[in-house]
Amino acid sequence: MVPASELPEAAGPHDRAPHDRTPRTVGARRLAALLPDPAAARPAYRHLAHAIGELILDGRLALHVRLPAERELATALGTSRTTVTALYDLLRENGYAHSRQGSGTWTALPAGRAAKGVSRLLRPEDTAIDLARAAAALPGQILADTLAEIAPQAAGHAGSLGYHPYGLPELRAVIADRFTARGLATTPEQILVTSGAQHGLSLVLGLLARAGDRAMVENPSYPNALEALRRAGLRTVSVPVTDTAPDGSGNGDGTDTGTGGWDIEIVESTLRRSVPRLGYLIPDFHNPTGRVMPSAERARVLSAAHRSGTWLIVDETLAELALDAPAPPPFAAHGTAEAAGKVITAGSLSKTHWAGLRIGWLRAPARLVTELAAQRVATDMGGSVVDQLLALALLTRADDLLPAHLDRLRDNRAALVGALRRHTPQWSWHTPPGGLSLWVDLGAPVSSVLAERALAHGVRIEGGGYFGTDPGLFENRLRIPFTLPPDTLTEAVQRMARALAGEPGTAAAAHRPHWIA
């Protein structure tokens, strides 16, 4: 049983705000490193204010963060305090900052920058190319062969009741063995089989959190996870993830090593100051930026979370989709056993095998797995035995099946990159070393408009704002999955280029889908 001290406390009426406001700061040197040379354009304060506004809208500078004192920032920038005073005044005037007497100047989002709530529903006969979801497809022959293989096993289970709240024992054992092989010793008792990773997240939120609790999340992040946190009534406090290395390095053609992108000092400050109940992280080929958190930074996050008593929910659904670099060891393997005791790892077959096979899992301390299984019984009793047998067969052959899947993704990624270079050369991106998508910079805040126009050209895609923790962010971004075949991706880019150029479309306008994978 989970000790009473580990269960959430009830929140008071004053504790229901959607976003946390616990003080966080950005250092003068750190902010100066993100800004252009004040002497590069005149007047300098307008040049700097525009840059800070862009950082906020792109999610690289978090909201509700205290900016440095004027004198400190002036020193870091090598400019006058008068310039910084004018800079802060302009930020406040345009809604990108606000000040409170005696407590400094804070980042904010201007009024009117909220994401536009469009609604569109594709007609049943519409044949739009779907780029709103990044998920794997399983070759039909592999599925047919595996179904035939498991038929005798399924028949053998027909005489039983078929209720397995923890999951089939043999499937739990195989999942545990895969964790152990990746560098994190795991027993079957530490595994709970779920109906997908999203189901697992809902179970964790239902057990460990209550409305009003704080939750640390990355910005941008996976929209369905953010929606689950909102529906649970949690107060999110965001930490930025960018698609560039900490020093902004790359090789000049949109690629780099893929590591970095997290401001670990901000993460540590958030854990220390906000003391969130939960933290939700995607450290492996992050959705949507594609970044990989370095090993040393994982250890720092684990240590900081341990000190704050925060449960970490680590989404590793993309961890094995390593295209250009080795797959990282499990996140919990980077800290002490005591620190790893409050890490809950979520995985699934949706990204590595097939999204239609709703099989996922949680790895957690055995005592917590027991509590989560009890939580699960109240909703669905247990997963489908047939689906779990199919998952067992696929996982048993994963070392044979996964390389071919990764080769297909490499081919798809190359086709997408080539099409973007030919048809939308004004866009930029950093090619990720793994995962399923590109996080494309459009160069202008047009992603919602482009998504609307693209639908009329037969392409369904969501604007970057759907991945932000706050409305109005990432309007210059577009997540483009490379899960479809090369010819289809090339056609999709050509259609989006026509939409961007303002050419009239032919497909019927429709309502936005209610979820994004």
Short mmCIF file of C-alpha atoms in Angstrom, two decimals:
data_model
loop_
_atom_site.label_atom_id
_atom_site.label_comp_id
_atom_site.label_asym_id
_atom_site.label_seq_id
_atom_site.Cartn_x
_atom_site.Cartn_y
_atom_site.Cartn_z
CA MET A 1 0.00 0.00 0.00
CA VAL A 2 1.13 3.55 -0.67
CA PRO A 3 1.88 5.25 2.66
CA ALA A 4 -0.55 7.96 3.71
CA SER A 5 2.28 10.47 3.47
CA GLU A 6 2.50 9.72 -0.25
CA LEU A 7 -1.17 10.37 -0.94
CA PRO A 8 -2.18 13.86 -2.11
CA GLU A 9 -3.75 16.33 0.28
CA ALA A 10 -6.99 18.07 -0.47
CA ALA A 11 -6.67 21.44 -2.14
CA GLY A 12 -8.40 24.54 -0.90
CA PRO A 13 -10.60 26.81 -3.07
CA HIS A 14 -7.75 29.30 -3.40
CA ASP A 15 -5.56 26.58 -4.90
CA ARG A 16 -7.48 25.98 -8.13
CA ALA A 17 -5.66 28.26 -10.59
CA PRO A 18 -4.69 26.49 -13.84
CA HIS A 19 -1.05 27.58 -13.70
CA ASP A 20 1.38 27.79 -10.84
CA ARG A 21 2.78 31.16 -9.83
CA THR A 22 5.56 30.07 -7.46
CA PRO A 23 8.52 32.45 -7.98
CA ARG A 24 11.08 31.37 -10.57
CA THR A 25 13.88 33.44 -12.00
CA VAL A 26 16.05 33.57 -15.10
CA GLY A 27 19.60 34.75 -14.46
CA ALA A 28 21.03 37.83 -16.16
CA ARG A 29 23.84 35.94 -17.87
CA ARG A 30 21.51 33.20 -19.06
CA LEU A 31 19.04 35.68 -20.53
CA ALA A 32 21.83 37.71 -22.13
CA ALA A 33 23.12 34.57 -23.84
CA LEU A 34 19.72 34.19 -25.55
CA LEU A 35 19.59 37.79 -26.77
CA PRO A 36 21.26 39.51 -29.74
CA ASP A 37 23.99 42.11 -29.41
CA PRO A 38 22.36 45.37 -28.25
CA ALA A 39 24.54 47.22 -30.74
CA ALA A 40 23.27 45.14 -33.69
CA ALA A 41 20.26 47.41 -34.31
CA ARG A 42 18.89 50.73 -33.15
CA PRO A 43 17.15 51.59 -31.00
CA ALA A 44 18.62 48.79 -28.91
CA TYR A 45 15.76 48.53 -26.43
CA ARG A 46 13.24 47.83 -29.22
CA HIS A 47 15.58 45.28 -30.76
CA LEU A 48 15.95 43.49 -27.42
CA ALA A 49 12.22 43.70 -26.58
CA HIS A 50 11.33 42.10 -29.91
CA ALA A 51 13.84 39.29 -29.22
CA ILE A 52 12.41 38.61 -25.75
CA GLY A 53 8.88 38.55 -27.16
CA GLU A 54 9.96 35.99 -29.75
CA LEU A 55 11.59 33.87 -27.05
CA ILE A 56 8.35 33.87 -25.05
CA LEU A 57 6.14 33.01 -28.02
CA ASP A 58 8.51 30.24 -29.09
CA GLY A 59 8.51 28.77 -25.58
CA ARG A 60 12.26 29.25 -25.11
CA LEU A 61 11.63 31.67 -22.25
CA ALA A 62 9.00 30.36 -19.86
CA LEU A 63 5.96 32.32 -18.75
CA HIS A 64 5.62 33.61 -15.18
CA VAL A 65 9.41 33.79 -14.71
CA ARG A 66 11.01 36.73 -12.94
CA LEU A 67 13.38 38.68 -15.18
CA PRO A 68 16.75 39.90 -13.89
CA ALA A 69 17.06 43.21 -12.09
CA GLU A 70 17.70 46.08 -14.50
CA ARG A 71 21.24 46.74 -13.29
CA GLU A 72 22.19 43.03 -13.51
CA LEU A 73 20.87 42.62 -17.05
CA ALA A 74 22.53 45.86 -18.18
CA THR A 75 25.87 44.56 -16.93
CA ALA A 76 25.38 41.16 -18.59
CA LEU A 77 24.44 42.79 -21.91
CA GLY A 78 27.17 45.42 -21.74
CA THR A 79 24.66 48.22 -22.19
CA SER A 80 23.23 51.03 -20.08
CA ARG A 81 20.63 50.66 -17.39
CA THR A 82 18.55 53.26 -19.27
CA THR A 83 18.34 50.85 -22.20
CA VAL A 84 17.14 48.00 -19.98
CA THR A 85 14.61 50.27 -18.26
CA ALA A 86 13.20 51.21 -21.68
CA LEU A 87 13.27 47.53 -22.69
CA TYR A 88 11.21 46.48 -19.66
CA ASP A 89 8.81 49.38 -20.16
CA LEU A 90 8.22 48.28 -23.75
CA LEU A 91 7.69 44.66 -22.71
CA ARG A 92 5.08 45.76 -20.17
CA GLU A 93 3.44 48.08 -22.67
CA ASN A 94 3.01 45.23 -25.15
CA GLY A 95 1.91 42.65 -22.59
CA TYR A 96 5.05 40.51 -22.54
CA ALA A 97 5.83 41.41 -18.95
CA HIS A 98 4.19 42.76 -15.82
CA SER A 99 5.56 44.13 -12.58
CA ARG A 100 4.49 43.89 -8.98
CA GLN A 101 5.65 46.41 -6.38
CA GLY A 102 8.66 45.04 -4.60
CA SER A 103 8.74 41.72 -6.47
CA GLY A 104 10.29 42.55 -9.85
CA THR A 105 9.30 42.09 -13.50
CA TRP A 106 7.77 38.87 -14.79
CA THR A 107 7.27 37.33 -18.23
CA ALA A 108 3.69 37.23 -19.49
CA LEU A 109 1.60 36.55 -22.59
CA PRO A 110 -0.10 39.52 -24.28
CA ALA A 111 -3.87 39.69 -24.36
CA GLY A 112 -5.24 38.53 -27.69
CA ARG A 113 -2.48 35.98 -28.28
CA ALA A 114 -4.73 33.07 -27.31
CA ALA A 115 -4.88 30.22 -29.77
CA LYS A 116 -7.79 30.43 -32.17
CA GLY A 117 -10.36 27.77 -31.43
CA VAL A 118 -11.16 26.38 -34.85
CA SER A 119 -13.41 23.38 -35.29
CA ARG A 120 -13.40 21.17 -38.33
CA LEU A 121 -14.50 17.60 -38.95
CA LEU A 122 -13.47 15.74 -42.08
CA ARG A 123 -16.34 14.35 -44.07
CA PRO A 124 -16.34 10.52 -44.16
CA GLU A 125 -15.53 10.53 -47.89
CA ASP A 126 -12.65 13.00 -47.49
CA THR A 127 -9.22 11.58 -48.32
CA ALA A 128 -7.01 14.05 -46.47
CA ILE A 129 -3.44 13.05 -45.71
CA ASP A 130 -3.31 12.78 -41.92
CA LEU A 131 -0.28 14.51 -40.39
CA ALA A 132 -2.04 15.28 -37.11
CA ARG A 133 -1.01 11.96 -35.60
CA ALA A 134 2.48 10.55 -35.23
CA ALA A 135 2.09 6.82 -34.72
CA ALA A 136 3.42 3.60 -36.15
CA ALA A 137 1.81 1.34 -38.75
CA LEU A 138 2.43 -2.40 -38.74
CA PRO A 139 2.92 -4.23 -42.07
CA GLY A 140 -0.21 -6.25 -42.73
CA GLN A 141 1.58 -9.54 -43.34
CA ILE A 142 3.37 -9.33 -39.98
CA LEU A 143 0.03 -8.75 -38.24
CA ALA A 144 -1.63 -11.63 -40.09
CA ASP A 145 1.22 -14.03 -39.34
CA THR A 146 1.34 -13.06 -35.67
CA LEU A 147 -2.42 -13.45 -35.27
CA ALA A 148 -2.17 -16.95 -36.73
CA GLU A 149 0.73 -17.71 -34.38
CA ILE A 150 -1.19 -16.75 -31.23
CA ALA A 151 -4.47 -18.46 -32.16
CA PRO A 152 -3.68 -21.68 -30.24
CA GLN A 153 -2.59 -19.67 -27.18
CA ALA A 154 -5.78 -17.60 -27.29
CA ALA A 155 -7.83 -20.79 -27.47
CA GLY A 156 -5.97 -22.07 -24.44
CA HIS A 157 -7.12 -19.02 -22.46
CA ALA A 158 -10.75 -19.38 -23.52
CA GLY A 159 -11.59 -21.57 -20.55
CA SER A 160 -10.40 -18.98 -18.04
CA LEU A 161 -12.20 -15.87 -16.83
CA GLY A 162 -9.64 -13.70 -18.64
CA TYR A 163 -9.31 -11.03 -15.94
CA HIS A 164 -5.71 -9.96 -15.39
CA PRO A 165 -5.64 -6.57 -13.63
CA TYR A 166 -1.84 -6.55 -13.57
CA GLY A 167 -1.56 -7.89 -17.12
CA LEU A 168 -0.68 -11.35 -18.39
CA PRO A 169 2.18 -12.69 -16.26
CA GLU A 170 4.24 -13.74 -19.28
CA LEU A 171 3.84 -10.27 -20.88
CA ARG A 172 4.89 -8.55 -17.66
CA ALA A 173 7.98 -10.77 -17.57
CA VAL A 174 8.99 -9.91 -21.15
CA ILE A 175 8.56 -6.17 -20.53
CA ALA A 176 10.61 -6.43 -17.33
CA ASP A 177 13.35 -8.28 -19.20
CA ARG A 178 13.52 -5.50 -21.81
CA PHE A 179 14.02 -2.89 -19.09
CA THR A 180 16.77 -5.03 -17.57
CA ALA A 181 18.46 -5.44 -20.95
CA ARG A 182 18.40 -1.65 -21.43
CA GLY A 183 20.23 -1.10 -18.14
CA LEU A 184 17.55 -0.93 -15.43
CA ALA A 185 17.09 -4.10 -13.38
CA THR A 186 13.34 -4.79 -13.27
CA THR A 187 11.11 -7.58 -11.99
CA PRO A 188 7.64 -8.50 -13.32
CA GLU A 189 6.15 -7.23 -10.03
CA GLN A 190 7.25 -3.72 -11.06
CA ILE A 191 5.24 -3.83 -14.31
CA LEU A 192 1.57 -2.99 -14.86
CA VAL A 193 0.19 -3.64 -18.36
CA THR A 194 -2.22 -0.90 -19.45
CA SER A 195 -4.43 -0.05 -22.42
CA GLY A 196 -1.79 2.28 -23.85
CA ALA A 197 0.51 4.85 -22.25
CA GLN A 198 -2.30 7.43 -22.01
CA HIS A 199 -4.34 4.99 -19.91
CA GLY A 200 -1.32 4.52 -17.66
CA LEU A 201 -0.97 8.28 -17.20
CA SER A 202 -4.63 8.57 -16.24
CA LEU A 203 -4.22 5.82 -13.64
CA VAL A 204 -1.23 7.60 -12.10
CA LEU A 205 -3.03 10.94 -11.97
CA GLY A 206 -6.07 9.30 -10.40
CA LEU A 207 -3.98 7.70 -7.66
CA LEU A 208 -1.31 10.27 -6.85
CA ALA A 209 -2.82 13.67 -7.64
CA ARG A 210 -5.78 15.79 -6.69
CA ALA A 211 -7.22 18.94 -8.17
CA GLY A 212 -5.03 21.89 -7.24
CA ASP A 213 -1.76 19.97 -7.06
CA ARG A 214 1.16 21.37 -9.02
CA ALA A 215 2.59 19.47 -11.98
CA MET A 216 5.83 20.32 -13.76
CA VAL A 217 5.56 19.91 -17.53
CA GLU A 218 7.76 20.62 -20.50
CA ASN A 219 6.81 23.34 -22.95
CA PRO A 220 6.08 22.27 -25.66
CA SER A 221 4.83 18.80 -24.83
CA TYR A 222 2.50 15.97 -25.86
CA PRO A 223 -1.01 17.49 -26.13
CA ASN A 224 -2.93 14.47 -24.83
CA ALA A 225 -0.82 14.37 -21.68
CA LEU A 226 -1.36 18.10 -21.13
CA GLU A 227 -5.10 17.57 -21.58
CA ALA A 228 -5.09 14.74 -19.01
CA LEU A 229 -3.37 17.03 -16.51
CA ARG A 230 -5.90 19.80 -17.16
CA ARG A 231 -8.85 17.44 -16.75
CA ALA A 232 -7.38 16.27 -13.46
CA GLY A 233 -7.44 19.91 -12.31
CA LEU A 234 -3.69 20.16 -11.82
CA ARG A 235 -1.82 23.46 -11.85
CA THR A 236 0.90 23.22 -14.47
CA VAL A 237 4.24 24.95 -14.12
CA SER A 238 6.23 24.75 -17.33
CA VAL A 239 9.91 24.40 -18.17
CA PRO A 240 11.02 25.23 -21.72
CA VAL A 241 12.43 22.70 -24.17
CA THR A 242 14.01 24.07 -27.34
CA ASP A 243 15.00 22.28 -30.51
CA THR A 244 18.59 23.55 -30.40
CA ALA A 245 21.62 22.58 -28.36
CA PRO A 246 22.29 24.75 -25.29
CA ASP A 247 24.93 26.73 -27.20
CA GLY A 248 22.75 26.93 -30.30
CA SER A 249 25.22 24.84 -32.27
CA GLY A 250 24.43 22.81 -35.32
CA ASN A 251 26.21 21.86 -38.50
CA GLY A 252 24.55 24.49 -40.65
CA ASP A 253 22.11 22.30 -42.58
CA GLY A 254 19.50 21.81 -39.89
CA THR A 255 21.04 18.81 -38.12
CA ASP A 256 22.96 18.40 -34.88
CA THR A 257 23.60 15.73 -32.27
CA GLY A 258 20.08 16.05 -30.90
CA THR A 259 21.18 16.29 -27.28
CA GLY A 260 20.27 19.16 -25.00
CA GLY A 261 17.41 21.60 -25.21
CA TRP A 262 16.41 21.57 -21.52
CA ASP A 263 17.39 24.46 -19.27
CA ILE A 264 18.32 22.24 -16.34
CA GLU A 265 18.84 25.19 -14.02
CA ILE A 266 15.22 26.21 -14.63
CA VAL A 267 14.10 22.60 -14.06
CA GLU A 268 16.02 22.45 -10.78
CA SER A 269 14.69 25.86 -9.74
CA THR A 270 11.12 24.78 -10.54
CA LEU A 271 11.45 21.60 -8.48
CA ARG A 272 13.02 23.52 -5.60
CA ARG A 273 10.66 26.48 -5.54
CA SER A 274 7.35 25.04 -6.76
CA VAL A 275 7.76 21.59 -5.14
CA PRO A 276 5.36 20.03 -7.65
CA ARG A 277 3.51 16.86 -6.76
CA LEU A 278 4.25 15.39 -10.19
CA GLY A 279 6.52 16.00 -13.13
CA TYR A 280 5.82 14.76 -16.68
CA LEU A 281 8.90 14.42 -18.91
CA ILE A 282 9.68 13.07 -22.39
CA PRO A 283 13.49 12.84 -22.28
CA ASP A 284 13.95 10.49 -25.26
CA PHE A 285 13.41 12.00 -28.73
CA HIS A 286 11.09 14.51 -27.13
CA ASN A 287 7.64 15.02 -28.64
CA PRO A 288 7.60 17.38 -30.52
CA THR A 289 11.15 18.79 -30.57
CA GLY A 290 13.00 15.48 -31.02
CA ARG A 291 15.65 16.35 -28.43
CA VAL A 292 17.42 13.86 -26.12
CA MET A 293 18.23 14.83 -22.54
CA PRO A 294 21.94 14.15 -21.82
CA SER A 295 22.83 11.58 -19.16
CA ALA A 296 24.38 14.11 -16.77
CA GLU A 297 21.25 16.25 -16.91
CA ARG A 298 19.03 13.24 -16.23
CA ALA A 299 21.01 12.59 -13.06
CA ARG A 300 20.57 16.22 -11.99
CA VAL A 301 16.81 16.11 -12.58
CA LEU A 302 16.49 12.86 -10.64
CA SER A 303 18.45 14.30 -7.75
CA ALA A 304 16.43 17.54 -7.71
CA ALA A 305 13.13 15.63 -7.89
CA HIS A 306 14.24 13.39 -5.03
CA ARG A 307 15.04 16.43 -2.88
CA SER A 308 11.62 17.99 -3.59
CA GLY A 309 9.71 14.72 -3.12
CA THR A 310 8.27 14.96 -6.64
CA TRP A 311 6.99 11.90 -8.47
CA LEU A 312 8.40 11.83 -12.02
CA ILE A 313 6.29 10.35 -14.81
CA VAL A 314 8.76 9.59 -17.59
CA ASP A 315 7.23 8.97 -21.01
CA GLU A 316 9.53 6.53 -22.83
CA THR A 317 7.17 5.61 -25.68
CA LEU A 318 9.72 6.95 -28.18
CA ALA A 319 12.87 5.71 -26.44
CA GLU A 320 13.61 2.81 -28.82
CA LEU A 321 13.12 4.87 -31.99
CA ALA A 322 16.82 5.70 -32.27
CA LEU A 323 17.67 6.49 -35.90
CA ASP A 324 21.15 8.05 -35.72
CA ALA A 325 22.35 7.31 -32.19
CA PRO A 326 22.06 4.51 -29.63
CA ALA A 327 18.82 4.35 -27.65
CA PRO A 328 19.37 5.92 -24.20
CA PRO A 329 19.19 3.75 -21.06
CA PRO A 330 15.99 4.14 -19.02
CA PHE A 331 15.72 7.46 -17.19
CA ALA A 332 15.50 5.82 -13.75
CA ALA A 333 18.89 4.15 -14.33
CA HIS A 334 20.66 7.52 -13.99
CA GLY A 335 20.10 8.01 -10.26
CA THR A 336 20.31 6.26 -6.94
CA ALA A 337 17.89 3.48 -6.09
CA GLU A 338 16.23 5.81 -3.60
CA ALA A 339 15.73 8.55 -6.20
CA ALA A 340 14.50 6.02 -8.78
CA GLY A 341 11.87 4.89 -6.27
CA LYS A 342 9.69 7.86 -7.23
CA VAL A 343 10.03 7.42 -11.00
CA ILE A 344 7.10 5.98 -12.94
CA THR A 345 8.06 5.00 -16.49
CA ALA A 346 5.39 4.78 -19.19
CA GLY A 347 5.85 2.84 -22.42
CA SER A 348 3.72 1.45 -25.21
CA LEU A 349 3.69 -0.39 -28.53
CA SER A 350 1.93 2.48 -30.33
CA LYS A 351 5.12 4.15 -31.58
CA THR A 352 7.34 1.10 -32.08
CA HIS A 353 4.81 -1.38 -33.48
CA TRP A 354 1.18 -0.38 -34.07
CA ALA A 355 -1.09 2.32 -32.66
CA GLY A 356 -4.11 0.07 -33.19
CA LEU A 357 -2.76 -2.34 -30.61
CA ARG A 358 -3.73 -0.56 -27.39
CA ILE A 359 -1.03 -2.06 -25.18
CA GLY A 360 1.15 0.00 -22.87
CA TRP A 361 2.81 -0.39 -19.50
CA LEU A 362 4.00 1.33 -16.38
CA ARG A 363 7.19 0.51 -14.52
CA ALA A 364 7.03 1.59 -10.88
CA PRO A 365 7.85 0.31 -7.37
CA ALA A 366 5.99 -2.95 -6.75
CA ARG A 367 3.93 -1.47 -3.91
CA LEU A 368 2.75 1.32 -6.22
CA VAL A 369 1.95 -1.16 -8.99
CA THR A 370 -0.42 -2.90 -6.57
CA GLU A 371 -2.18 0.40 -5.86
CA LEU A 372 -2.38 1.23 -9.58
CA ALA A 373 -3.86 -2.21 -10.32
CA ALA A 374 -6.57 -1.55 -7.72
CA GLN A 375 -7.19 1.83 -9.37
CA ARG A 376 -7.44 0.09 -12.73
CA VAL A 377 -10.02 -2.49 -11.60
CA ALA A 378 -12.47 0.32 -10.90
CA THR A 379 -12.46 1.27 -14.59
CA ASP A 380 -11.81 -1.69 -16.89
CA MET A 381 -11.04 -4.83 -14.81
CA GLY A 382 -8.13 -5.72 -17.10
CA GLY A 383 -6.97 -5.61 -20.69
CA SER A 384 -7.89 -7.85 -23.59
CA VAL A 385 -6.14 -11.24 -23.37
CA VAL A 386 -5.94 -11.53 -27.16
CA ASP A 387 -4.30 -8.12 -27.50
CA GLN A 388 -1.81 -8.99 -24.78
CA LEU A 389 -0.94 -12.28 -26.46
CA LEU A 390 -0.39 -10.39 -29.71
CA ALA A 391 1.80 -7.86 -27.87
CA LEU A 392 3.74 -10.70 -26.25
CA ALA A 393 4.49 -12.28 -29.62
CA LEU A 394 5.56 -8.96 -31.14
CA LEU A 395 7.78 -8.03 -28.20
CA THR A 396 9.40 -11.46 -28.24
CA ARG A 397 10.38 -10.77 -31.86
CA ALA A 398 11.13 -7.06 -31.32
CA ASP A 399 14.87 -7.41 -31.97
CA ASP A 400 14.01 -8.83 -35.40
CA LEU A 401 11.11 -6.47 -36.21
CA LEU A 402 12.39 -3.14 -34.90
CA PRO A 403 15.40 -2.69 -37.26
CA ALA A 404 13.15 -2.86 -40.32
CA HIS A 405 10.77 -0.35 -38.74
CA LEU A 406 13.66 2.02 -38.05
CA ASP A 407 14.85 1.67 -41.65
CA ARG A 408 11.40 2.65 -42.89
CA LEU A 409 11.41 5.69 -40.61
CA ARG A 410 14.84 6.75 -41.91
CA ASP A 411 13.58 6.53 -45.48
CA ASN A 412 10.44 8.48 -44.58
CA ARG A 413 12.45 11.14 -42.76
CA ALA A 414 14.80 11.57 -45.71
CA ALA A 415 11.84 11.95 -48.08
CA LEU A 416 10.20 14.55 -45.82
CA VAL A 417 13.42 16.54 -45.43
CA GLY A 418 14.02 16.47 -49.19
CA ALA A 419 10.47 17.61 -49.95
CA LEU A 420 10.68 20.46 -47.44
CA ARG A 421 13.98 21.66 -48.92
CA ARG A 422 12.50 21.65 -52.42
CA HIS A 423 9.07 23.11 -51.78
CA THR A 424 9.38 25.19 -48.58
CA PRO A 425 13.02 26.35 -48.47
CA GLN A 426 12.08 29.26 -46.21
CA TRP A 427 11.28 26.85 -43.36
CA SER A 428 13.97 25.56 -41.01
CA TRP A 429 14.36 22.66 -38.62
CA HIS A 430 16.89 20.52 -36.76
CA THR A 431 16.72 16.94 -37.98
CA PRO A 432 16.22 14.79 -34.86
CA PRO A 433 18.35 11.68 -34.24
CA GLY A 434 15.24 9.64 -33.53
CA GLY A 435 11.53 9.78 -32.85
CA LEU A 436 8.76 10.29 -35.35
CA SER A 437 8.56 13.95 -36.39
CA LEU A 438 10.19 17.27 -37.27
CA TRP A 439 9.53 20.46 -35.27
CA VAL A 440 9.57 22.98 -38.11
CA ASP A 441 10.09 26.72 -37.74
CA LEU A 442 7.87 28.52 -40.27
CA GLY A 443 9.61 31.85 -39.74
CA ALA A 444 6.32 33.62 -39.01
CA PRO A 445 3.31 33.05 -36.67
CA VAL A 446 1.13 31.40 -39.31
CA SER A 447 0.75 27.77 -38.21
CA SER A 448 -2.96 27.95 -37.29
CA VAL A 449 -3.78 29.72 -40.54
CA LEU A 450 -1.68 27.26 -42.50
CA ALA A 451 -3.39 24.29 -40.83
CA GLU A 452 -6.76 25.72 -41.83
CA ARG A 453 -5.66 26.26 -45.42
CA ALA A 454 -3.92 22.90 -45.63
CA LEU A 455 -7.13 21.09 -44.77
CA ALA A 456 -8.74 22.62 -47.85
CA HIS A 457 -5.84 21.10 -49.82
CA GLY A 458 -6.38 17.64 -48.33
CA VAL A 459 -3.80 17.69 -45.53
CA ARG A 460 -4.80 17.45 -41.88
CA ILE A 461 -2.20 18.91 -39.55
CA GLU A 462 -2.30 20.83 -36.29
CA GLY A 463 -0.65 24.17 -35.59
CA GLY A 464 2.19 24.41 -33.10
CA GLY A 465 -0.06 25.98 -30.48
CA TYR A 466 -1.58 22.60 -29.63
CA PHE A 467 1.73 21.53 -28.14
CA GLY A 468 2.06 24.53 -25.82
CA THR A 469 1.19 24.68 -22.15
CA ASP A 470 -0.28 28.14 -22.68
CA PRO A 471 -2.48 29.39 -25.53
CA GLY A 472 -0.84 31.56 -28.13
CA LEU A 473 2.58 29.91 -28.08
CA PHE A 474 4.42 28.20 -30.96
CA GLU A 475 2.37 29.84 -33.71
CA ASN A 476 5.54 29.82 -35.81
CA ARG A 477 5.91 26.05 -35.41
CA LEU A 478 4.52 22.97 -37.09
CA ARG A 479 5.04 19.34 -36.07
CA ILE A 480 5.33 17.20 -39.19
CA PRO A 481 5.48 13.42 -38.58
CA PHE A 482 7.48 11.18 -40.92
CA THR A 483 5.37 8.08 -40.25
CA LEU A 484 3.72 7.98 -43.70
CA PRO A 485 5.33 6.54 -46.86
CA PRO A 486 7.77 8.77 -48.81
CA ASP A 487 5.44 9.45 -51.75
CA THR A 488 2.63 10.45 -49.39
CA LEU A 489 4.89 12.78 -47.41
CA THR A 490 6.14 14.41 -50.61
CA GLU A 491 2.58 14.98 -51.78
CA ALA A 492 1.62 16.40 -48.37
CA VAL A 493 4.46 18.94 -48.49
CA GLN A 494 3.52 19.98 -52.03
CA ARG A 495 -0.06 20.56 -50.89
CA MET A 496 1.06 22.57 -47.86
CA ALA A 497 3.29 24.69 -50.10
CA ARG A 498 0.28 25.47 -52.30
CA ALA A 499 -1.75 26.30 -49.20
CA LEU A 500 1.04 28.57 -47.95
CA ALA A 501 1.06 30.36 -51.30
CA GLY A 502 -2.66 31.04 -50.95
CA GLU A 503 -3.80 28.86 -53.81
CA PRO A 504 -7.48 27.84 -53.55
CA GLY A 505 -8.10 24.35 -52.25
CA THR A 506 -10.69 21.76 -53.14
CA ALA A 507 -11.20 19.67 -50.02
CA ALA A 508 -14.08 20.51 -47.72
CA ALA A 509 -13.31 22.52 -44.61
CA ALA A 510 -13.83 20.42 -41.51
CA HIS A 511 -13.71 20.31 -37.73
CA ARG A 512 -10.50 19.86 -35.81
CA PRO A 513 -9.93 16.33 -34.48
CA HIS A 514 -10.27 16.15 -30.72
CA TRP A 515 -6.91 14.49 -30.12
CA ILE A 516 -3.39 14.33 -31.50
CA ALA A 517 -1.13 11.29 -31.18
#
